[in-house]
mmCIF file of C-alpha atoms and ligand atoms in Angstrom:
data_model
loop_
_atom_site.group_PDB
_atom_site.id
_atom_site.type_symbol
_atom_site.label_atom_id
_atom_site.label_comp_id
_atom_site.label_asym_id
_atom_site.label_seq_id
_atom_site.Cartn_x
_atom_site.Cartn_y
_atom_site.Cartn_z
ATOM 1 C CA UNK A 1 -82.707 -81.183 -14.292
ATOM 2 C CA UNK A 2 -79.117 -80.917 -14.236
ATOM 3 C CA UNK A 3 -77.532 -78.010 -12.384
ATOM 4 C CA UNK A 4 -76.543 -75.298 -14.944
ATOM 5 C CA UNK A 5 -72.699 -74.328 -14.501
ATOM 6 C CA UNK A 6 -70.975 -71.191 -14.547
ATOM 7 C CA UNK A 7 -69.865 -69.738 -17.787
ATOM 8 C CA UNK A 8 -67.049 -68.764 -15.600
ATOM 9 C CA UNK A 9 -65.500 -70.220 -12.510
ATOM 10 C CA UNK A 10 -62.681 -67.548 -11.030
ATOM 11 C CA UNK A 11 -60.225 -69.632 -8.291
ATOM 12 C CA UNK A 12 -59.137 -67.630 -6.019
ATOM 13 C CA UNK A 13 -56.887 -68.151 -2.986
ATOM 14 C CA UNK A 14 -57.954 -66.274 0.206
ATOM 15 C CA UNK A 15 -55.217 -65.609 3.358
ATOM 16 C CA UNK A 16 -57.477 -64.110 5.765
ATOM 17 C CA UNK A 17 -54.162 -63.665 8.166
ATOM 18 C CA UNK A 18 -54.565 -62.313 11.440
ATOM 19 C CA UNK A 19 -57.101 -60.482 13.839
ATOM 20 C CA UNK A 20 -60.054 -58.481 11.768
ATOM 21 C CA UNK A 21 -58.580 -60.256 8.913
ATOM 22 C CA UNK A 22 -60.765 -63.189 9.039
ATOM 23 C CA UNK A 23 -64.020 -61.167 9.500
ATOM 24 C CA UNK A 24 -63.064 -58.987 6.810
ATOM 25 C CA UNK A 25 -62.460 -61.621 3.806
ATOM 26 C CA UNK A 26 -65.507 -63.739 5.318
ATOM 27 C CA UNK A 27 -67.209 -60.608 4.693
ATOM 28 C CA UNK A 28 -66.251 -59.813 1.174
ATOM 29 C CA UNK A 29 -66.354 -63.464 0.287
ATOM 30 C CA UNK A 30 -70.480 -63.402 1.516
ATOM 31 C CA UNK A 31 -70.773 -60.449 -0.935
ATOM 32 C CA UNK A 32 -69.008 -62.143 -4.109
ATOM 33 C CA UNK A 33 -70.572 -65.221 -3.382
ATOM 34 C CA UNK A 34 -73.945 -63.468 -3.208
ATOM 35 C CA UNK A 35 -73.342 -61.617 -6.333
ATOM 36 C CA UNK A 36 -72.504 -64.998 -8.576
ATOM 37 C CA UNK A 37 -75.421 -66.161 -7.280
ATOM 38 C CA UNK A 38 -77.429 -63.748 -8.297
ATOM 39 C CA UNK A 39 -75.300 -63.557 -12.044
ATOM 40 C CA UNK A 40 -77.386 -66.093 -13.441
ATOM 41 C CA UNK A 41 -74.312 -68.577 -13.733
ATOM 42 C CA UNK A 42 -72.315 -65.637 -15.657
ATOM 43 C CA UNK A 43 -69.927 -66.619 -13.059
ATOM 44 C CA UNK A 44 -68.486 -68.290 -9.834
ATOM 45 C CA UNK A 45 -66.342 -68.232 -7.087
ATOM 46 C CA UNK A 46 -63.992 -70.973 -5.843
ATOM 47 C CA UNK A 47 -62.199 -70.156 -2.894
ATOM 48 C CA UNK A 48 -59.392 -71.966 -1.627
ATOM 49 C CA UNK A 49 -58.259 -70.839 2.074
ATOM 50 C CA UNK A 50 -54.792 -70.443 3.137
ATOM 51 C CA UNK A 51 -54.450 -70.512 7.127
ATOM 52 C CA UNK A 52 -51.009 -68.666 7.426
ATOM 53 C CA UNK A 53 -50.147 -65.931 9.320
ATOM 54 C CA UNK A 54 -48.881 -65.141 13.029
ATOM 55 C CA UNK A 55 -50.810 -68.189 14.398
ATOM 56 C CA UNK A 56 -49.426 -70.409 11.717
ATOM 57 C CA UNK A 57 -45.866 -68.601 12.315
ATOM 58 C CA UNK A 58 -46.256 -69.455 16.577
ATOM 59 C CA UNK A 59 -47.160 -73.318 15.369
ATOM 60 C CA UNK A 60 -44.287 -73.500 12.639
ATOM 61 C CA UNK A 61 -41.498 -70.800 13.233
ATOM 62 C CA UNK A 62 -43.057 -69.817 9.385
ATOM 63 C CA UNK A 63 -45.573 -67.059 8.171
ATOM 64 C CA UNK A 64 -46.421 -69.134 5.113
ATOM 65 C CA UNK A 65 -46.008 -72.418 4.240
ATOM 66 C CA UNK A 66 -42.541 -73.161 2.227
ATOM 67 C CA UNK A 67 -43.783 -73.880 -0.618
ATOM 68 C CA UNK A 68 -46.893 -71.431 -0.522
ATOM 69 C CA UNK A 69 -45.894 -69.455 -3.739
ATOM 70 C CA UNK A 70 -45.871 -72.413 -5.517
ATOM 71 C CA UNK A 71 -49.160 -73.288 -4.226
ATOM 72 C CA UNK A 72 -50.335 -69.827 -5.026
ATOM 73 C CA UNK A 73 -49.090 -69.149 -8.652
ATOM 74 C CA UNK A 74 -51.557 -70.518 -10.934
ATOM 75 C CA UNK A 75 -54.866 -68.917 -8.265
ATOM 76 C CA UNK A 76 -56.631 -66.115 -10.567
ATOM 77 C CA UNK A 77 -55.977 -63.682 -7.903
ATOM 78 C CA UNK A 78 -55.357 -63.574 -4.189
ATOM 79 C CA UNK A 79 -57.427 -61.698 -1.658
ATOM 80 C CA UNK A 80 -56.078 -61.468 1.943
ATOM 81 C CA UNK A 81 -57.192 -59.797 5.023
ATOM 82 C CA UNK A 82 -54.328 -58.599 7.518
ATOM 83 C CA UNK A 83 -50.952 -59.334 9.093
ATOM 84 C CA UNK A 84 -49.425 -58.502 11.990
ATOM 85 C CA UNK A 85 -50.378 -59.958 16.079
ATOM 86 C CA UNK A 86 -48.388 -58.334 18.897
ATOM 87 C CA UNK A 87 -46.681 -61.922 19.634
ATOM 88 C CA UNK A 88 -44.486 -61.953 16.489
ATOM 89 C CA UNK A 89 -42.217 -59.120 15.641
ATOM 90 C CA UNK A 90 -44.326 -56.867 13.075
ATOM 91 C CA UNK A 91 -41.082 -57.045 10.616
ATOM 92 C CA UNK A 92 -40.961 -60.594 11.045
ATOM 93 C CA UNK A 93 -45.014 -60.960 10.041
ATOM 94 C CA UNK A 94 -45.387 -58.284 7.533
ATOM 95 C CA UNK A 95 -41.896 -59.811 5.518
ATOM 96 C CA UNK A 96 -42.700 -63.302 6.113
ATOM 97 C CA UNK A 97 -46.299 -62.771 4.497
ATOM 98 C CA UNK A 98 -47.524 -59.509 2.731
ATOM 99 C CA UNK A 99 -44.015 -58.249 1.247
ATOM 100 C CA UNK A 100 -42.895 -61.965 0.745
ATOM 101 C CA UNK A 101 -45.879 -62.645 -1.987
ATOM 102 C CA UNK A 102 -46.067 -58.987 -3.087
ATOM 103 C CA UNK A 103 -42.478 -58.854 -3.727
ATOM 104 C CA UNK A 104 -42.335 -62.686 -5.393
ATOM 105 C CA UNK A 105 -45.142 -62.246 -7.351
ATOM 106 C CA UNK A 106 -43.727 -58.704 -8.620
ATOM 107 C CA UNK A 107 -46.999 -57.090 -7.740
ATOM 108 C CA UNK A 108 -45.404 -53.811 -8.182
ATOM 109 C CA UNK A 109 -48.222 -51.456 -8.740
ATOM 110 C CA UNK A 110 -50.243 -50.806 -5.137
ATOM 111 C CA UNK A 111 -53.408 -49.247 -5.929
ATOM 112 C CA UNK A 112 -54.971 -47.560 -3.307
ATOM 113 C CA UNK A 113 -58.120 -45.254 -4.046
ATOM 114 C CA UNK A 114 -59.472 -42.564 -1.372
ATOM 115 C CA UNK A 115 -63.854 -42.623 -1.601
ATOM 116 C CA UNK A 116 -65.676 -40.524 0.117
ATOM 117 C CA UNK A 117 -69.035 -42.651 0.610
ATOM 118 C CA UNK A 118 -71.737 -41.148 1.552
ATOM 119 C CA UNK A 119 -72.970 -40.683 5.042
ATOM 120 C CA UNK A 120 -70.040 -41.229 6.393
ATOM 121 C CA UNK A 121 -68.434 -37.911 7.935
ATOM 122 C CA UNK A 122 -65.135 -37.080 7.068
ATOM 123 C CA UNK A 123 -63.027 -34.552 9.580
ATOM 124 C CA UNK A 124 -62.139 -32.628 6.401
ATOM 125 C CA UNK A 125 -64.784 -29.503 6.142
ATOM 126 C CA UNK A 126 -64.233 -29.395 2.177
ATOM 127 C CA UNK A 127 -65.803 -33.154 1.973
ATOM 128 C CA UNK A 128 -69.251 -31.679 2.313
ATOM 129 C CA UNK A 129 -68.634 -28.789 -0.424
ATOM 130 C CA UNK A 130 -66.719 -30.559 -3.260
ATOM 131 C CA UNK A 131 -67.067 -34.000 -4.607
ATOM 132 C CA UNK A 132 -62.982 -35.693 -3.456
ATOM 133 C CA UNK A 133 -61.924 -38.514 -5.384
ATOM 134 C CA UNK A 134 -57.949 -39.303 -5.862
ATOM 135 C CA UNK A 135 -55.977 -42.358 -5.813
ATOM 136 C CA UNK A 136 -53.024 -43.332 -4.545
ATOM 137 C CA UNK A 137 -50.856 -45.118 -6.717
ATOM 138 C CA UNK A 138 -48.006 -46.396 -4.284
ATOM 139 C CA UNK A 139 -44.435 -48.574 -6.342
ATOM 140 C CA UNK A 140 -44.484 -51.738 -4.799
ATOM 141 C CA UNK A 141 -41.513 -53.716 -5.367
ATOM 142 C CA UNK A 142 -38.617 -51.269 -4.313
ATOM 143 C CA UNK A 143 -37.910 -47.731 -2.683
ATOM 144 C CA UNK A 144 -37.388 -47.962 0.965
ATOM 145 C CA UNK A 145 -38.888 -51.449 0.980
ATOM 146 C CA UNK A 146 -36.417 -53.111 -0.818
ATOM 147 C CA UNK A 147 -35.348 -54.364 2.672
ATOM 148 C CA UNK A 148 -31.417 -54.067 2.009
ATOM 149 C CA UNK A 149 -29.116 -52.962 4.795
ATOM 150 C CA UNK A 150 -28.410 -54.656 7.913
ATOM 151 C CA UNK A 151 -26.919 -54.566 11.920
ATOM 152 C CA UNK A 152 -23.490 -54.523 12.931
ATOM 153 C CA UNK A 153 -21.159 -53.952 15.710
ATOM 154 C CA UNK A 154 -23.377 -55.312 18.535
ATOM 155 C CA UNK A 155 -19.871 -56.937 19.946
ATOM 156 C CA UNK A 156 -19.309 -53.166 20.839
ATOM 157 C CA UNK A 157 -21.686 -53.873 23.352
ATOM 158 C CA UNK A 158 -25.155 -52.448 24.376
ATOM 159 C CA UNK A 159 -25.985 -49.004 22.917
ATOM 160 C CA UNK A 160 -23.376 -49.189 20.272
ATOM 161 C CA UNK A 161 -25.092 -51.461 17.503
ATOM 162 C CA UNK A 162 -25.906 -49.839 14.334
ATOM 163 C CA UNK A 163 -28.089 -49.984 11.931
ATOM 164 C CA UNK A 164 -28.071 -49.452 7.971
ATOM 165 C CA UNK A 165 -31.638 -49.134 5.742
ATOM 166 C CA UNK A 166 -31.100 -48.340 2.100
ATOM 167 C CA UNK A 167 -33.799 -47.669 -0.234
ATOM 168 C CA UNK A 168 -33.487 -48.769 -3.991
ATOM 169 C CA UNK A 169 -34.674 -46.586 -7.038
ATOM 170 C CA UNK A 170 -34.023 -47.997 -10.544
ATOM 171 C CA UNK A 171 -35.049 -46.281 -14.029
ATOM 172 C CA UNK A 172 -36.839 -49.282 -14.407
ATOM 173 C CA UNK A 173 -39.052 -49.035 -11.506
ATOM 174 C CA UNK A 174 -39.859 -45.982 -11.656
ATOM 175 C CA UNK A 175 -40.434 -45.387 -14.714
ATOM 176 C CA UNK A 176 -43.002 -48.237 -14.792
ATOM 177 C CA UNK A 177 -45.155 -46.816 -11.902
ATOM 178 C CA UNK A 178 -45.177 -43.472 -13.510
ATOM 179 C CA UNK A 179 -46.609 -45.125 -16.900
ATOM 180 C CA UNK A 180 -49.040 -46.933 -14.870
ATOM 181 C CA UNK A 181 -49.950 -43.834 -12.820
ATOM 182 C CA UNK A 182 -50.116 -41.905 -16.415
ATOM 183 C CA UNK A 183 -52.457 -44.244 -18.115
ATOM 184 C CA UNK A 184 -54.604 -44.413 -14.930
ATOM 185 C CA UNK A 185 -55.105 -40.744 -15.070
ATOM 186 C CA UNK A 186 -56.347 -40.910 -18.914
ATOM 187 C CA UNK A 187 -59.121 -42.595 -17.844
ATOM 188 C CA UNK A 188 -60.239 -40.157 -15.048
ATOM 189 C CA UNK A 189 -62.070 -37.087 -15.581
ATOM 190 C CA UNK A 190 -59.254 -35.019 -14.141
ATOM 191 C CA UNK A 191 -56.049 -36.058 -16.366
ATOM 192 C CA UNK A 192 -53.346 -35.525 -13.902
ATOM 193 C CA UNK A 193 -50.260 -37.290 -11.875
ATOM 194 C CA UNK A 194 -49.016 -35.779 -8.902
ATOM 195 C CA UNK A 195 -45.398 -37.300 -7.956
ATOM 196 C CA UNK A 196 -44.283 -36.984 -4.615
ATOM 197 C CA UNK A 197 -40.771 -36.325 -4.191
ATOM 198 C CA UNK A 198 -38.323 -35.697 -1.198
ATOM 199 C CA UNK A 199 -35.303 -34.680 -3.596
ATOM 200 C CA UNK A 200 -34.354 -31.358 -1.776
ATOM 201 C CA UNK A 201 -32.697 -33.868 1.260
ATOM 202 C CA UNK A 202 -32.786 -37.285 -0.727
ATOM 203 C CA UNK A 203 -30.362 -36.873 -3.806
ATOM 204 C CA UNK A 204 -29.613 -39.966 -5.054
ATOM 205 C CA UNK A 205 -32.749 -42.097 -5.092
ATOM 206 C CA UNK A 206 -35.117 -39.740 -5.410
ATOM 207 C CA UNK A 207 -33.605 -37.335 -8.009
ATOM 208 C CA UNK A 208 -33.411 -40.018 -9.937
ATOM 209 C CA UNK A 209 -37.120 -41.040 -9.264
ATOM 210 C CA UNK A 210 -37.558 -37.156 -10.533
ATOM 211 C CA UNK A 211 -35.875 -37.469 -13.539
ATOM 212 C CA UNK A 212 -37.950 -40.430 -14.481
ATOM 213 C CA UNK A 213 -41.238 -38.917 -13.730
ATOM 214 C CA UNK A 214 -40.045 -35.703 -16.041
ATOM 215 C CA UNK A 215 -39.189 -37.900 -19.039
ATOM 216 C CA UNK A 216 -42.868 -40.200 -18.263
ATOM 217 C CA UNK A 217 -44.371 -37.030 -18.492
ATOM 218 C CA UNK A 218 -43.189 -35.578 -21.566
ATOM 219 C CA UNK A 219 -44.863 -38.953 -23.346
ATOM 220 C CA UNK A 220 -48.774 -37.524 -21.554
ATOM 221 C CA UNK A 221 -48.689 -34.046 -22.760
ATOM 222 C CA UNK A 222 -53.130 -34.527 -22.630
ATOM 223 C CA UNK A 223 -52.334 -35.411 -18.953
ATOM 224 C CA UNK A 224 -51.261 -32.497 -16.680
ATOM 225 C CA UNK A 225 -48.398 -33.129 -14.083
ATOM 226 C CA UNK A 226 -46.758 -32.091 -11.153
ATOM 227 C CA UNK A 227 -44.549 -33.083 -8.403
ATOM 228 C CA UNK A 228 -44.584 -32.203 -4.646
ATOM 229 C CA UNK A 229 -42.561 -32.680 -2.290
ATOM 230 C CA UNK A 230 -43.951 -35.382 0.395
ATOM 231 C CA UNK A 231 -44.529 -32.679 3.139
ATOM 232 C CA UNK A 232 -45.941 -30.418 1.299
ATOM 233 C CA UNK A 233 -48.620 -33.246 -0.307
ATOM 234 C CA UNK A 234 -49.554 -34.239 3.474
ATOM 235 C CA UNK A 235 -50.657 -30.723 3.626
ATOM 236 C CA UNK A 236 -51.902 -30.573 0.139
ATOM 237 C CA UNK A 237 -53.970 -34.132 1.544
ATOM 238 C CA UNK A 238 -56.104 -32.136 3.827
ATOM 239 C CA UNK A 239 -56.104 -28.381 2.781
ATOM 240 C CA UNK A 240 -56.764 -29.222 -0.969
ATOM 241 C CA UNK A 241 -57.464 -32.367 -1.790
ATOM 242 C CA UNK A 242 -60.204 -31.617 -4.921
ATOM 243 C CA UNK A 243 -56.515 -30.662 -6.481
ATOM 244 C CA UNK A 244 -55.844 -34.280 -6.728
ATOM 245 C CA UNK A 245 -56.791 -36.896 -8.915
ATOM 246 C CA UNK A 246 -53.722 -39.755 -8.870
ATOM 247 C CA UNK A 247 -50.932 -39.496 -6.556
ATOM 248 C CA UNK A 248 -48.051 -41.535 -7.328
ATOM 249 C CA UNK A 249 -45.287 -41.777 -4.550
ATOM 250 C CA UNK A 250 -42.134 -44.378 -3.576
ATOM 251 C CA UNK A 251 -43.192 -46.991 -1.359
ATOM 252 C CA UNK A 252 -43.175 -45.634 1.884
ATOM 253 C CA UNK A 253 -44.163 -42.227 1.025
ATOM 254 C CA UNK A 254 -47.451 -43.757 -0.796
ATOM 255 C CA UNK A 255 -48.191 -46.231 2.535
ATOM 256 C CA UNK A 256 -47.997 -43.022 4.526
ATOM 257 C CA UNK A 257 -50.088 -40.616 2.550
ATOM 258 C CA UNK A 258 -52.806 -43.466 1.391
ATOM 259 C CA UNK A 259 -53.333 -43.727 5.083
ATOM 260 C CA UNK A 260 -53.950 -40.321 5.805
ATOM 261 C CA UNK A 261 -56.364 -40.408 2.724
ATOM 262 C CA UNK A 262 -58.470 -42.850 4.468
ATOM 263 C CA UNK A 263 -58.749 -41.296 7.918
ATOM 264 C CA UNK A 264 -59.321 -38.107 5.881
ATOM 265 C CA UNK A 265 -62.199 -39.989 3.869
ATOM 266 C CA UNK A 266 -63.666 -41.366 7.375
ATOM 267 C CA UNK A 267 -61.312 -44.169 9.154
ATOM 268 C CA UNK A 268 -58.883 -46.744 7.553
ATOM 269 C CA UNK A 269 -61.841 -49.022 7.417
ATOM 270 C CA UNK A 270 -63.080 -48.184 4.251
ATOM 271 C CA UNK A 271 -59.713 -47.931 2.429
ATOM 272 C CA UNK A 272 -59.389 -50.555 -0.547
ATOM 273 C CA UNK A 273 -56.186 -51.484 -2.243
ATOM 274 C CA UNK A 274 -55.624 -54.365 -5.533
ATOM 275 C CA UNK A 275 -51.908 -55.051 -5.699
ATOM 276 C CA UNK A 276 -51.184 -55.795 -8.919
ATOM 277 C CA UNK A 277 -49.017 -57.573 -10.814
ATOM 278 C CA UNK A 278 -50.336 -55.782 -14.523
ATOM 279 C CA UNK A 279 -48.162 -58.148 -16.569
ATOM 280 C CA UNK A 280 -50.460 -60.740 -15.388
ATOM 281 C CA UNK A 281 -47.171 -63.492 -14.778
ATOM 282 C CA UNK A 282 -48.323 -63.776 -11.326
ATOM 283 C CA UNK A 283 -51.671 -63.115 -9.903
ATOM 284 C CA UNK A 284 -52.760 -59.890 -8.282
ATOM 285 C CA UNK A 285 -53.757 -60.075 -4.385
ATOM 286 C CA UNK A 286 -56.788 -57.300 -3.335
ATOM 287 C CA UNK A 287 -56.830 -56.480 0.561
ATOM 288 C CA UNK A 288 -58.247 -54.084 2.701
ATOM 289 C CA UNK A 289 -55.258 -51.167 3.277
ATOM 290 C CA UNK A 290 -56.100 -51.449 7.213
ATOM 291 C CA UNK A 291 -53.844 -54.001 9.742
ATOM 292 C CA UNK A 292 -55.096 -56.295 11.725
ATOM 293 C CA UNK A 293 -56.817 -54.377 14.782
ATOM 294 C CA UNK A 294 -55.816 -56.686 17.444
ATOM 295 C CA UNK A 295 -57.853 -54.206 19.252
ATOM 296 C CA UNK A 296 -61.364 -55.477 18.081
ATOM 297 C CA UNK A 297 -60.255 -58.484 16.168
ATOM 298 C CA UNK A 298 -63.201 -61.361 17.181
ATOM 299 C CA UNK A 299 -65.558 -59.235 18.121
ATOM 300 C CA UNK A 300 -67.790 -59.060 15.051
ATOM 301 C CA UNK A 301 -67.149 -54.901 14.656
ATOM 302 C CA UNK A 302 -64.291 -54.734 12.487
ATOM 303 C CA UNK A 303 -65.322 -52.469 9.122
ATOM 304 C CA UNK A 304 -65.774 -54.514 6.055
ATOM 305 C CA UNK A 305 -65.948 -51.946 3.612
ATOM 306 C CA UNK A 306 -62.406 -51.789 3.034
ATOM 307 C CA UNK A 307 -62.179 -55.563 2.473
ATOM 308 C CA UNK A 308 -65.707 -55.294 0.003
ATOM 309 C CA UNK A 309 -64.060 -52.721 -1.722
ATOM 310 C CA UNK A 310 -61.102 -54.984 -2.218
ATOM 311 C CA UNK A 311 -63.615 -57.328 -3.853
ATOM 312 C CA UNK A 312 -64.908 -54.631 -6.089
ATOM 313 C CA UNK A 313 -60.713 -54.039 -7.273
ATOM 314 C CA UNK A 314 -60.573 -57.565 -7.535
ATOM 315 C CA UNK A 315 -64.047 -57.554 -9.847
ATOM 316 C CA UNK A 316 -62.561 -55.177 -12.175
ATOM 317 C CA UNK A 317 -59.416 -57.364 -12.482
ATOM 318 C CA UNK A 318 -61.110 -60.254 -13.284
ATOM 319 C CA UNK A 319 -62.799 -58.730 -16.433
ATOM 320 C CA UNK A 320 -65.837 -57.849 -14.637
ATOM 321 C CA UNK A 321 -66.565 -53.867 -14.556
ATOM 322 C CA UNK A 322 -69.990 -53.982 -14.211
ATOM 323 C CA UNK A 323 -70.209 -56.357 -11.019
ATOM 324 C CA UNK A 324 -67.569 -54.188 -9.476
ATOM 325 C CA UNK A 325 -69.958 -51.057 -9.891
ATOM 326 C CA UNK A 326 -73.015 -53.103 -8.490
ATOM 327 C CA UNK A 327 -70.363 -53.260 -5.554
ATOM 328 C CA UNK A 328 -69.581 -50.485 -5.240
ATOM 329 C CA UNK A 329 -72.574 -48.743 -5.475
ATOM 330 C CA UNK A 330 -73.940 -51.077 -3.016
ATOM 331 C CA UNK A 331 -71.565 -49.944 -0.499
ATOM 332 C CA UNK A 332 -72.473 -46.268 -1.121
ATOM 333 C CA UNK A 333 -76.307 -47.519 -0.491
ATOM 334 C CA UNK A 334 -75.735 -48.930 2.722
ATOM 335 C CA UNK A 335 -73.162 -46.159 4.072
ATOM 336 C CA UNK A 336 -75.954 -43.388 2.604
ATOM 337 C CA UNK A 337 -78.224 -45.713 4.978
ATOM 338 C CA UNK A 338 -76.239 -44.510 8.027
ATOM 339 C CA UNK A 339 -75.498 -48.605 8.921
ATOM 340 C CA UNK A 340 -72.095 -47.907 10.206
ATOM 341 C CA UNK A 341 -69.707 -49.997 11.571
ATOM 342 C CA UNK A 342 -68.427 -48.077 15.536
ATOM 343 C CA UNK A 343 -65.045 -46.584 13.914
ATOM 344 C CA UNK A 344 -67.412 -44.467 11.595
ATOM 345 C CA UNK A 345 -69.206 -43.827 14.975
ATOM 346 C CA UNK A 346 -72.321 -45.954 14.199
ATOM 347 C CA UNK A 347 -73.520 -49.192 16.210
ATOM 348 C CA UNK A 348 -73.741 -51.825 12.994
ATOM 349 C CA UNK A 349 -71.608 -55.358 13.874
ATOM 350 C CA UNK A 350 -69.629 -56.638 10.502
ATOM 351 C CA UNK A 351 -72.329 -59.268 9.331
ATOM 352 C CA UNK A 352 -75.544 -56.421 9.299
ATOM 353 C CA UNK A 353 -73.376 -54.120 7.205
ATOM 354 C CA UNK A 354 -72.490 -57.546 5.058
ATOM 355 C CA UNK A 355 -76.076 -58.083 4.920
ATOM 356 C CA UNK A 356 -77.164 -54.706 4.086
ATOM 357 C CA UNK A 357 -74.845 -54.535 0.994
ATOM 358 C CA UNK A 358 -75.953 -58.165 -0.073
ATOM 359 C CA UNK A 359 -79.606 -56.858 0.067
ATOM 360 C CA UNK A 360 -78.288 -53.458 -2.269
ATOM 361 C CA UNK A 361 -77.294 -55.899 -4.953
ATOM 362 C CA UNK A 362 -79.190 -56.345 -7.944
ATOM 363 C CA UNK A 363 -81.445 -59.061 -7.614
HETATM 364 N N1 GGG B 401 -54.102 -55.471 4.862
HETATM 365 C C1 GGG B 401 -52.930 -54.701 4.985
HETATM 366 C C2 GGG B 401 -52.034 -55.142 6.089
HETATM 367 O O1 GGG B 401 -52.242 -56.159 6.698
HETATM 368 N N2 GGG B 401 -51.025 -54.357 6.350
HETATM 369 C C3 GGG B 401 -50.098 -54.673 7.385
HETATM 370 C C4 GGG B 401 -48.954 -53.718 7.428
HETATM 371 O O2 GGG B 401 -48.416 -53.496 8.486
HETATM 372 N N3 GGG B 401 -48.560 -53.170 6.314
HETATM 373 C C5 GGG B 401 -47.508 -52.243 6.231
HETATM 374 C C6 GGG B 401 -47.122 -52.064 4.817
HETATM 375 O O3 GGG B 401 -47.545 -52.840 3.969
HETATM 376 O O4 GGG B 401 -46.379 -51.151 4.530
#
């Protein structure tokens, strides 16, 4: 009998990058793989693997190949691991790689949601009395890393270089996160967009960035709004987070505070993020929102559930909601479980927490 195909065959191009990065996306790619299988052929998975990153950059004097956008255009989405090694510069491999295709591909809308799974403990006391759920919705293409500026004057001689780092805010930019952030709130059961604004010391870029998110939010009058300044939302982050429902912040602002969401919601390990390019010109890329952890990297420890979650982002992307819950929820199974990978102070290795969510799936 012939081999029934796929109704549905999704390409996708995978740069598992450096250190945990390649345990990770195996990981998530075991889980996708087992759930097509178990689709009956609704749909497939063809992966195509890119080897670049710090290795590739030591062999090459390159992070990527160049012609790797080219190569990586007409994927249906991306789904990478981690960048950075301590033998190349971290500005060299995080510009070279991550911001090169993010920024090409005009993947301007980071989404980064904080879950709190269960049975996992999170050093917030308020986790355990009322159910926390935000995300962080972090602009992507511009703000602080719009990587303009530059070093002068080193003819002056040591100690007298400097240094110039200018962030970028246009209407456009902003504006467009803020819609984003806006219609992701209307489909949340608490309509509201926090922005987070530093325009008391920063008043250029980010009064402007205030002014945008004013006029966004006159067009949601069903969705409430607010904006905080950055310091104050760090604090807001862990003294009353059920306040919060999406967060949307400049680039570096976002990276910072979706961070401390994560070790808030038990370690950086379980933190997902889908960077997307919502006009759909380019495709999206999905990756865990942890580094590279050259600290553990090849020995079989590293936390998928950031990189799974990833997959789940990526699910919903493709068209498929109801996989991504399956995902999801299969996480949440195996977390409840207490299988826990050493950062959320269990014992569980990378492939028995791989395994354990494969074995949640529907059958
Ligand atoms: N998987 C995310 C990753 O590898 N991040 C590396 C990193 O250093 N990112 C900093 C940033 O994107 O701002």
């Amino acid at each position: 009998m012939a081999a029934k195909h796929p109704a549905r065959t999704f390409r996708i191009a995978v740069i598992p990058g450096d250190g945990v990065g390649r345990e990770v996306t195996a990981a998530g790619r075991a889980v996708l793989d087992a759930l097509a299988g178990a689709s009956g052929g609704a749909f497939a998975f063809d992966w195509t693997e890119f080897g670049w990153g710090c290795d590739y950059y030591l062999r090459t004097g390159r992070m990527m190949d160049p012609g790797g956008l080219e190569a990586l255009k007409d994927f249906d989405a991306i789904y990478f691991g981690a960048v950075g090694w301590p033998s190349v510069p971290d500005h060299v491999s995080l510009w070279g790689l991550r911001l090169n295709i993010c920024q090409n591909f005009d993947q301007w809308a980071n989404v980064r949601p904080v879950r709190f799974h269960p049975g996992v403990v999170s050093p917030l006391r308020k986790a355990d009395e009322a159910t926390l759920d935000w995300v962080v919705v972090r602009e992507n293409s511009e703000g602080e890393y719009v990587g303009a500026g530059g070093r002068n004057l080193s003819g002056r001689g040591p100690g007298s270089e400097v240094a110039v780092q200018t962030a970028l805010f246009t209407e456009r930019g902003c504006e467009r996160i803020m819609r984003f952030a806006f219609d992701l709130a209307r489909t949340r059961p608490h309509k509201k967009v926090s922005s987070v604004t530093k325009s008391n010391a920063q008043q250029f870029g980010m009064v402007l960035w205030d002014e945008a998110f004013a006029r966004v939010a006159a067009d949601y009058p069903d969705v409430e709004s607010e904006s905080v300044l950055v310091d104050a939302m760090a604090a807001r982050f862990v003294l009353r987070p059920e306040d919060l429902s999406v967060v949307v912040a400049s680039n570096l602002h976002a990276d910072i505070l979706s961070d401390l969401g994560s070790a808030l919601a038990g370690s950086l390990g379980v933190a997902a993020s889908a960077n997307l390019n919502p006009g759909r010109g380019f495709p999206s890329m999905f990756e865990p929102v942890h580094g590279s952890a050259p600290d553990i990297a090849g020995r079989g420890v590293a936390n998928p559930v950031g990189a799974i979650g990833s997959a789940a982002l990526m699910l919903d992307h493709l068209g498929l909601p109801a996989p991504a819950r399956q995902v999801r929820a299969a996480i949440d199974a195996t977390t409840a479980r207490g299988l826990l990978t050493p950062d959320l102070g269990g014992t569980a290795t990378t492939d028995q927490v791989v395994a354990a969510v494969t074995a949640a799936l529907p059958s």
